[in-house]
Amino acid sequence: MDSPDRSLKTERLARILSILDSLKDTGLANVIDLPKIVVCGQQNSGKSSLLESLTGLKFPVKDGLCTRFATELEVRRAPDSSLHACIDPGPDRTASDIEHLRRFRPTVTDVDSLGQIIDEAQFYMSKINPSTICSDILRLQFRGSDLFNLSLVDLPGVFHNKAPGQTLEDKAAVDQLVRNYLRLPRAIILTIVSGGNEPANQIITQMAKEERNDGCRVIGVVTKPDELDGSTRDHQREVFLQILNNEVYHCQLGWFIIRNRNGEQKQLSADDRDEMEAKYLRGKNWSSVPKEQKGVGRLRSRLIQIYHEDVLSQLLPITAEMEEEQNKIKRQISNVAMRPPPHLTKTALLKAITPLNTLIRDAIAGQYQHEFFQQSPRAHQALLHDEILGLIDSYKSRLRTHLKDAKPLGNTVNFAASRTDKRGAGEADPLGQAMEMLSLGGGLPGQYNPAVTEDLFHKLVAEWSSIFRDLVRDLLDVLTDFMKLAAAHLLGADLAPGFLRELVDPVLRRLADELESHLCDLVKKHTTNSPALTRDLLKDGIRRGRARYMSHLMSELLTDSTATSRHRRDSRQSLLEERLLDMPPDTFGSQLALAEALECAEMHYECILKSQALPVIDFPSMDSLVLQKLVKSFDWNLVIGLESDELEKIGNMQIDPAAAKEQEHLKEQYEKLQSGVRELKEMLQEGEFPSLTPSRADTDGEALTANAGFKTPKKHPRDEEAEDSPLTKKFARRPAIASAEESSGEEDSDDYYGKEL
């Protein structure tokens, strides 16, 4: 039965691991060094088989370079089983690469498909960078009721000589990746040495020695001992026995020996595998090795013990680092988008609103003495009076051009069939419709018909709607450009975007809507009312229409080759009379009346352009309709009534989407850190954590060696040197771990920690 102290510690450990796991979800595991067990070894050293035996997960086993990235595996005890996979982008990835990698989701999530998940992750990474070795990390979170609380890292296997499909660059990249993990201060290094290879050829031991100050926080494992069977291997087997006694490659946390399934034993269950291993290691070849160093069960228990004690002992410095990182992220958030307090925003707006009003008045009046008009980066946009005059002139010209382009008269005498200009097939022909109206009555043949004039005039005016919409849009652009320059000049780059977005844009949009509504009413007025021509204008229009019609007839005759030859004998008058007599009945009268109606409609259109009937095509009218309203909109009343929430929106700088996304990510990290720091501090205030291992007090009062739990080998001279080395002091010290012989009441409690935690 668990003691109260042990149950309390188990509960606290689970809470701590949950907090640390939440940090990994936001990418903070790359910033804060968290305890983990790093598994490293040569290619084909049995690393994948060892991981499978430790965790129960089926790691892919292949010849050569199997994985091309680090895989960090979080194994956690939980009521429900689950497997979650994600890619943590490396530091050399671009912003677009990071976004791509964070979208990775495996197509399978069952624990038996781990190999497929790793292959899918590798393919996903290679799509943006075909490089063999990458700095990305595959993170796997495995939950289950029969699991142990461990954090493991599987690294690509190191190699001496390149094999087919490998390059020297691959070797250098793998070596660098492994060394980077070996240098992590809080990492516990599990170094694998295979019995199938000469120890001197296995460079992983040398790398661990160089990076880990002669074995500091390193635990060694001998795999494939069956490769050393046979009398011819006695000498080599003796070397491995010396290794297990910590006499060749010094490991501060000692050595283990395990035997995994070979190719013929792949179908063995986990229990059968453990029984096979125990039977083999009891044989005479390895009988001199203490039982505490034999088998994957004891290795698993030892790793769980070391990892749990390490997490608890590192709680205080980890909390301090989290708090430091929290403050750093808080400063980063402030740098991304500073938000001034509402009262400061209001003060700045009140200070700028009167000068802004003055600038608007001067710009409308064309008084450009202020330095703003000379120093503006786009000076022409600041000259508002000139810009609007140019806009008005351009639309006056456009309205006149519209009349010229829309003249319904064709270039032949037969007007009803002459509309072959720019109008598309199937589009209504105004002349054809007018001729039809004349044929339906409403006046004597050949007489002027005001109804036809009205219909043709309405068709001309109907096109004003699209022209006026363009005018409103262009005017809005001119005013917006000016206000942007003025706001930037008076408020600066920080406050101007919010001012424009929250205050200027709504005002300009309202003025534009009011002008567009006024123009719509104007178009409606002219498309519903009848043209009002004076008697003199009407007479002049009829006269001009008849003259144009006769001119077209003569032009038609003179361009006719037959008529030209006959002109030698007959007078022009007789030719004209002949042409008129040849026309069908009523054609001459209808065409003449149509010409008169067209001329009267065009004369009325021109009269409107010359009069004040279109107020938007002169500056005084535009000033009254829009510009003076703009002046009145930007005064103290606009600012004085702003509420705090409105001021906060104005004070919040507009940031680009990438910066906004980065800010949200920083906020998520900050909230995770804030919550984690608070919880960890509460646990630290609850008091000391009792030892995870049930043990009696050490008799001499000193901490036990890091090799506790094993038959202590001969004292290595490098132990004393390591204790005083700077690198050793840099690593956080583990609390004392009692030896299994002293602490355990049960002689063969191989899976004690695995079962209890």
PDB file of C-alpha atoms in Angstrom, residues 489-660:
ATOM      1  CA  HIS A 489       1.475  64.957 -40.181  1.00  0.00           C
ATOM      2  CA  LEU A 490      -0.406  65.835 -36.976  1.00  0.00           C
ATOM      3  CA  LEU A 491      -0.760  62.478 -35.177  1.00  0.00           C
ATOM      4  CA  GLY A 492       2.231  60.434 -36.287  1.00  0.00           C
ATOM      5  CA  ALA A 493       2.492  56.846 -37.474  1.00  0.00           C
ATOM      6  CA  ASP A 494       1.236  55.329 -34.200  1.00  0.00           C
ATOM      7  CA  LEU A 495      -2.080  57.166 -33.799  1.00  0.00           C
ATOM      8  CA  ALA A 496      -2.957  58.086 -37.394  1.00  0.00           C
ATOM      9  CA  PRO A 497      -4.098  54.589 -38.545  1.00  0.00           C
ATOM     10  CA  GLY A 498      -6.635  54.236 -35.729  1.00  0.00           C
ATOM     11  CA  PHE A 499      -7.851  57.838 -36.201  1.00  0.00           C
ATOM     12  CA  LEU A 500      -8.400  57.255 -39.914  1.00  0.00           C
ATOM     13  CA  ARG A 501     -10.061  53.894 -39.395  1.00  0.00           C
ATOM     14  CA  GLU A 502     -12.397  54.843 -36.540  1.00  0.00           C
ATOM     15  CA  LEU A 503     -13.213  58.531 -37.230  1.00  0.00           C
ATOM     16  CA  VAL A 504     -12.217  59.716 -40.707  1.00  0.00           C
ATOM     17  CA  ASP A 505     -13.468  56.783 -42.785  1.00  0.00           C
ATOM     18  CA  PRO A 506     -17.033  56.881 -41.321  1.00  0.00           C
ATOM     19  CA  VAL A 507     -17.277  60.661 -41.922  1.00  0.00           C
ATOM     20  CA  LEU A 508     -16.076  60.414 -45.517  1.00  0.00           C
ATOM     21  CA  ARG A 509     -18.353  57.473 -46.198  1.00  0.00           C
ATOM     22  CA  ARG A 510     -21.331  59.427 -44.835  1.00  0.00           C
ATOM     23  CA  LEU A 511     -20.537  62.471 -46.998  1.00  0.00           C
ATOM     24  CA  ALA A 512     -20.114  60.241 -50.054  1.00  0.00           C
ATOM     25  CA  ASP A 513     -23.449  58.527 -49.396  1.00  0.00           C
ATOM     26  CA  GLU A 514     -25.190  61.901 -49.025  1.00  0.00           C
ATOM     27  CA  LEU A 515     -23.702  63.161 -52.299  1.00  0.00           C
ATOM     28  CA  GLU A 516     -24.611  59.963 -54.132  1.00  0.00           C
ATOM     29  CA  SER A 517     -28.177  60.192 -52.833  1.00  0.00           C
ATOM     30  CA  HIS A 518     -28.391  63.813 -54.014  1.00  0.00           C
ATOM     31  CA  LEU A 519     -27.139  62.855 -57.469  1.00  0.00           C
ATOM     32  CA  CYS A 520     -29.594  59.970 -57.709  1.00  0.00           C
ATOM     33  CA  ASP A 521     -32.423  62.415 -57.020  1.00  0.00           C
ATOM     34  CA  LEU A 522     -30.995  64.687 -59.711  1.00  0.00           C
ATOM     35  CA  VAL A 523     -30.962  61.913 -62.303  1.00  0.00           C
ATOM     36  CA  LYS A 524     -34.474  60.887 -61.300  1.00  0.00           C
ATOM     37  CA  LYS A 525     -35.659  64.477 -61.704  1.00  0.00           C
ATOM     38  CA  HIS A 526     -34.307  64.804 -65.245  1.00  0.00           C
ATOM     39  CA  THR A 527     -35.489  61.354 -66.330  1.00  0.00           C
ATOM     40  CA  THR A 528     -39.070  62.010 -65.222  1.00  0.00           C
ATOM     41  CA  ASN A 529     -39.590  65.679 -66.186  1.00  0.00           C
ATOM     42  CA  SER A 530     -40.217  66.861 -69.742  1.00  0.00           C
ATOM     43  CA  PRO A 531     -37.612  69.066 -71.437  1.00  0.00           C
ATOM     44  CA  ALA A 532     -38.535  72.727 -71.062  1.00  0.00           C
ATOM     45  CA  LEU A 533     -37.331  74.611 -74.151  1.00  0.00           C
ATOM     46  CA  THR A 534     -38.220  78.238 -74.773  1.00  0.00           C
ATOM     47  CA  ARG A 535     -40.106  79.154 -77.941  1.00  0.00           C
ATOM     48  CA  ASP A 536     -36.965  80.545 -79.554  1.00  0.00           C
ATOM     49  CA  LEU A 537     -34.897  77.473 -78.657  1.00  0.00           C
ATOM     50  CA  LEU A 538     -37.628  75.190 -79.954  1.00  0.00           C
ATOM     51  CA  LYS A 539     -37.785  77.052 -83.276  1.00  0.00           C
ATOM     52  CA  ASP A 540     -33.997  77.000 -83.510  1.00  0.00           C
ATOM     53  CA  GLY A 541     -33.909  73.278 -82.754  1.00  0.00           C
ATOM     54  CA  ILE A 542     -36.461  72.465 -85.432  1.00  0.00           C
ATOM     55  CA  ARG A 543     -34.585  74.621 -87.962  1.00  0.00           C
ATOM     56  CA  ARG A 544     -31.245  73.023 -87.143  1.00  0.00           C
ATOM     57  CA  GLY A 545     -32.762  69.548 -87.312  1.00  0.00           C
ATOM     58  CA  ARG A 546     -34.196  70.140 -90.780  1.00  0.00           C
ATOM     59  CA  ALA A 547     -30.916  71.627 -91.998  1.00  0.00           C
ATOM     60  CA  ARG A 548     -28.928  68.663 -90.711  1.00  0.00           C
ATOM     61  CA  TYR A 549     -31.376  66.268 -92.320  1.00  0.00           C
ATOM     62  CA  MET A 550     -31.133  67.929 -95.733  1.00  0.00           C
ATOM     63  CA  SER A 551     -27.349  68.093 -95.407  1.00  0.00           C
ATOM     64  CA  HIS A 552     -27.266  64.344 -94.805  1.00  0.00           C
ATOM     65  CA  LEU A 553     -29.456  63.760 -97.857  1.00  0.00           C
ATOM     66  CA  MET A 554     -27.163  65.786-100.112  1.00  0.00           C
ATOM     67  CA  SER A 555     -24.073  64.116 -98.679  1.00  0.00           C
ATOM     68  CA  GLU A 556     -25.640  60.758 -99.438  1.00  0.00           C
ATOM     69  CA  LEU A 557     -26.391  61.787-103.001  1.00  0.00           C
ATOM     70  CA  LEU A 558     -22.884  63.135-103.662  1.00  0.00           C
ATOM     71  CA  THR A 559     -21.265  59.925-102.465  1.00  0.00           C
ATOM     72  CA  ASP A 560     -23.529  57.851-104.758  1.00  0.00           C
ATOM     73  CA  SER A 561     -21.591  57.028-107.996  1.00  0.00           C
ATOM     74  CA  THR A 562     -24.791  56.736-110.049  1.00  0.00           C
ATOM     75  CA  ALA A 563     -26.018  60.096-108.812  1.00  0.00           C
ATOM     76  CA  THR A 564     -22.622  61.636-109.576  1.00  0.00           C
ATOM     77  CA  SER A 565     -22.780  60.558-113.252  1.00  0.00           C
ATOM     78  CA  ARG A 566     -26.306  61.857-113.610  1.00  0.00           C
ATOM     79  CA  HIS A 567     -25.278  65.146-112.014  1.00  0.00           C
ATOM     80  CA  ARG A 568     -23.665  66.079-115.340  1.00  0.00           C
ATOM     81  CA  ARG A 569     -27.074  66.279-117.033  1.00  0.00           C
ATOM     82  CA  ASP A 570     -29.446  67.159-114.225  1.00  0.00           C
ATOM     83  CA  SER A 571     -29.376  69.817-111.580  1.00  0.00           C
ATOM     84  CA  ARG A 572     -28.876  68.952-107.893  1.00  0.00           C
ATOM     85  CA  GLN A 573     -32.382  70.080-107.200  1.00  0.00           C
ATOM     86  CA  SER A 574     -33.886  67.627-109.647  1.00  0.00           C
ATOM     87  CA  LEU A 575     -31.750  64.852-108.154  1.00  0.00           C
ATOM     88  CA  LEU A 576     -32.989  65.672-104.667  1.00  0.00           C
ATOM     89  CA  GLU A 577     -36.589  65.801-105.853  1.00  0.00           C
ATOM     90  CA  GLU A 578     -36.165  62.444-107.547  1.00  0.00           C
ATOM     91  CA  ARG A 579     -34.689  60.873-104.404  1.00  0.00           C
ATOM     92  CA  LEU A 580     -37.504  62.202-102.254  1.00  0.00           C
ATOM     93  CA  LEU A 581     -40.149  60.981-104.687  1.00  0.00           C
ATOM     94  CA  ASP A 582     -38.562  57.523-104.680  1.00  0.00           C
ATOM     95  CA  MET A 583     -38.955  57.213-100.884  1.00  0.00           C
ATOM     96  CA  PRO A 584     -41.801  55.077 -99.492  1.00  0.00           C
ATOM     97  CA  PRO A 585     -44.853  56.985 -98.267  1.00  0.00           C
ATOM     98  CA  ASP A 586     -44.364  58.827 -94.923  1.00  0.00           C
ATOM     99  CA  THR A 587     -40.612  58.007 -94.799  1.00  0.00           C
ATOM    100  CA  PHE A 588     -39.505  61.558 -95.551  1.00  0.00           C
ATOM    101  CA  GLY A 589     -41.898  63.063 -93.023  1.00  0.00           C
ATOM    102  CA  SER A 590     -40.945  60.601 -90.283  1.00  0.00           C
ATOM    103  CA  GLN A 591     -37.224  61.059 -90.832  1.00  0.00           C
ATOM    104  CA  LEU A 592     -37.542  64.827 -90.856  1.00  0.00           C
ATOM    105  CA  ALA A 593     -39.563  64.811 -87.640  1.00  0.00           C
ATOM    106  CA  LEU A 594     -37.021  62.485 -86.053  1.00  0.00           C
ATOM    107  CA  ALA A 595     -34.168  64.815 -86.987  1.00  0.00           C
ATOM    108  CA  GLU A 596     -36.031  67.725 -85.383  1.00  0.00           C
ATOM    109  CA  ALA A 597     -36.700  65.761 -82.190  1.00  0.00           C
ATOM    110  CA  LEU A 598     -33.073  64.655 -81.940  1.00  0.00           C
ATOM    111  CA  GLU A 599     -31.769  68.186 -82.308  1.00  0.00           C
ATOM    112  CA  CYS A 600     -34.170  69.521 -79.679  1.00  0.00           C
ATOM    113  CA  ALA A 601     -33.169  66.769 -77.204  1.00  0.00           C
ATOM    114  CA  GLU A 602     -29.487  67.539 -77.713  1.00  0.00           C
ATOM    115  CA  MET A 603     -30.065  71.276 -77.337  1.00  0.00           C
ATOM    116  CA  HIS A 604     -31.840  70.716 -74.012  1.00  0.00           C
ATOM    117  CA  TYR A 605     -28.934  68.496 -72.828  1.00  0.00           C
ATOM    118  CA  GLU A 606     -26.425  71.234 -73.708  1.00  0.00           C
ATOM    119  CA  CYS A 607     -28.518  73.863 -71.944  1.00  0.00           C
ATOM    120  CA  ILE A 608     -28.421  71.835 -68.729  1.00  0.00           C
ATOM    121  CA  LEU A 609     -24.621  71.521 -68.914  1.00  0.00           C
ATOM    122  CA  LYS A 610     -24.264  75.298 -69.383  1.00  0.00           C
ATOM    123  CA  SER A 611     -26.698  76.208 -66.593  1.00  0.00           C
ATOM    124  CA  GLN A 612     -26.587  75.570 -62.816  1.00  0.00           C
ATOM    125  CA  ALA A 613     -28.911  72.600 -63.132  1.00  0.00           C
ATOM    126  CA  LEU A 614     -25.966  70.243 -62.432  1.00  0.00           C
ATOM    127  CA  PRO A 615     -24.467  71.591 -59.174  1.00  0.00           C
ATOM    128  CA  VAL A 616     -21.714  68.979 -58.976  1.00  0.00           C
ATOM    129  CA  ILE A 617     -19.822  70.306 -61.961  1.00  0.00           C
ATOM    130  CA  ASP A 618     -18.800  73.608 -60.399  1.00  0.00           C
ATOM    131  CA  PHE A 619     -16.632  74.231 -57.327  1.00  0.00           C
ATOM    132  CA  PRO A 620     -19.074  76.412 -55.328  1.00  0.00           C
ATOM    133  CA  SER A 621     -21.750  73.726 -55.477  1.00  0.00           C
ATOM    134  CA  MET A 622     -19.273  70.976 -54.519  1.00  0.00           C
ATOM    135  CA  ASP A 623     -18.050  73.174 -51.669  1.00  0.00           C
ATOM    136  CA  SER A 624     -21.581  73.582 -50.357  1.00  0.00           C
ATOM    137  CA  LEU A 625     -22.607  69.948 -50.781  1.00  0.00           C
ATOM    138  CA  VAL A 626     -19.473  68.254 -49.411  1.00  0.00           C
ATOM    139  CA  LEU A 627     -16.472  70.334 -48.464  1.00  0.00           C
ATOM    140  CA  GLN A 628     -17.987  72.621 -45.839  1.00  0.00           C
ATOM    141  CA  LYS A 629     -19.610  69.589 -44.221  1.00  0.00           C
ATOM    142  CA  LEU A 630     -16.135  68.058 -44.045  1.00  0.00           C
ATOM    143  CA  VAL A 631     -14.847  71.132 -42.205  1.00  0.00           C
ATOM    144  CA  LYS A 632     -17.686  71.042 -39.694  1.00  0.00           C
ATOM    145  CA  SER A 633     -17.216  67.301 -39.062  1.00  0.00           C
ATOM    146  CA  PHE A 634     -13.704  67.675 -37.637  1.00  0.00           C
ATOM    147  CA  ASP A 635     -13.895  69.900 -34.585  1.00  0.00           C
ATOM    148  CA  TRP A 636     -13.837  69.485 -30.807  1.00  0.00           C
ATOM    149  CA  ASN A 637     -17.286  67.894 -30.780  1.00  0.00           C
ATOM    150  CA  LEU A 638     -15.939  64.890 -32.695  1.00  0.00           C
ATOM    151  CA  VAL A 639     -13.387  64.099 -29.975  1.00  0.00           C
ATOM    152  CA  ILE A 640     -14.932  65.340 -26.744  1.00  0.00           C
ATOM    153  CA  GLY A 641     -17.708  62.754 -26.746  1.00  0.00           C
ATOM    154  CA  LEU A 642     -15.547  59.687 -27.436  1.00  0.00           C
ATOM    155  CA  GLU A 643     -15.921  56.844 -24.910  1.00  0.00           C
ATOM    156  CA  SER A 644     -13.058  54.766 -23.505  1.00  0.00           C
ATOM    157  CA  ASP A 645     -13.719  51.771 -25.770  1.00  0.00           C
ATOM    158  CA  GLU A 646     -13.660  54.022 -28.850  1.00  0.00           C
ATOM    159  CA  LEU A 647     -10.416  55.630 -27.704  1.00  0.00           C
ATOM    160  CA  GLU A 648      -8.873  52.187 -27.182  1.00  0.00           C
ATOM    161  CA  LYS A 649      -9.732  51.247 -30.766  1.00  0.00           C
ATOM    162  CA  ILE A 650      -8.178  54.457 -32.052  1.00  0.00           C
ATOM    163  CA  GLY A 651      -5.055  53.950 -29.938  1.00  0.00           C
ATOM    164  CA  ASN A 652      -4.573  50.391 -31.158  1.00  0.00           C
ATOM    165  CA  MET A 653      -2.200  50.557 -34.097  1.00  0.00           C
ATOM    166  CA  GLN A 654      -3.183  48.594 -37.159  1.00  0.00           C
ATOM    167  CA  ILE A 655      -0.610  45.838 -37.560  1.00  0.00           C
ATOM    168  CA  ASP A 656      -0.087  43.624 -40.556  1.00  0.00           C
ATOM    169  CA  PRO A 657      -1.646  40.128 -40.505  1.00  0.00           C
ATOM    170  CA  ALA A 658       1.683  38.389 -39.880  1.00  0.00           C
ATOM    171  CA  ALA A 659       2.416  40.624 -36.887  1.00  0.00           C
ATOM    172  CA  ALA A 660      -1.126  40.146 -35.593  1.00  0.00           C
TER     173      ALA A 660
END
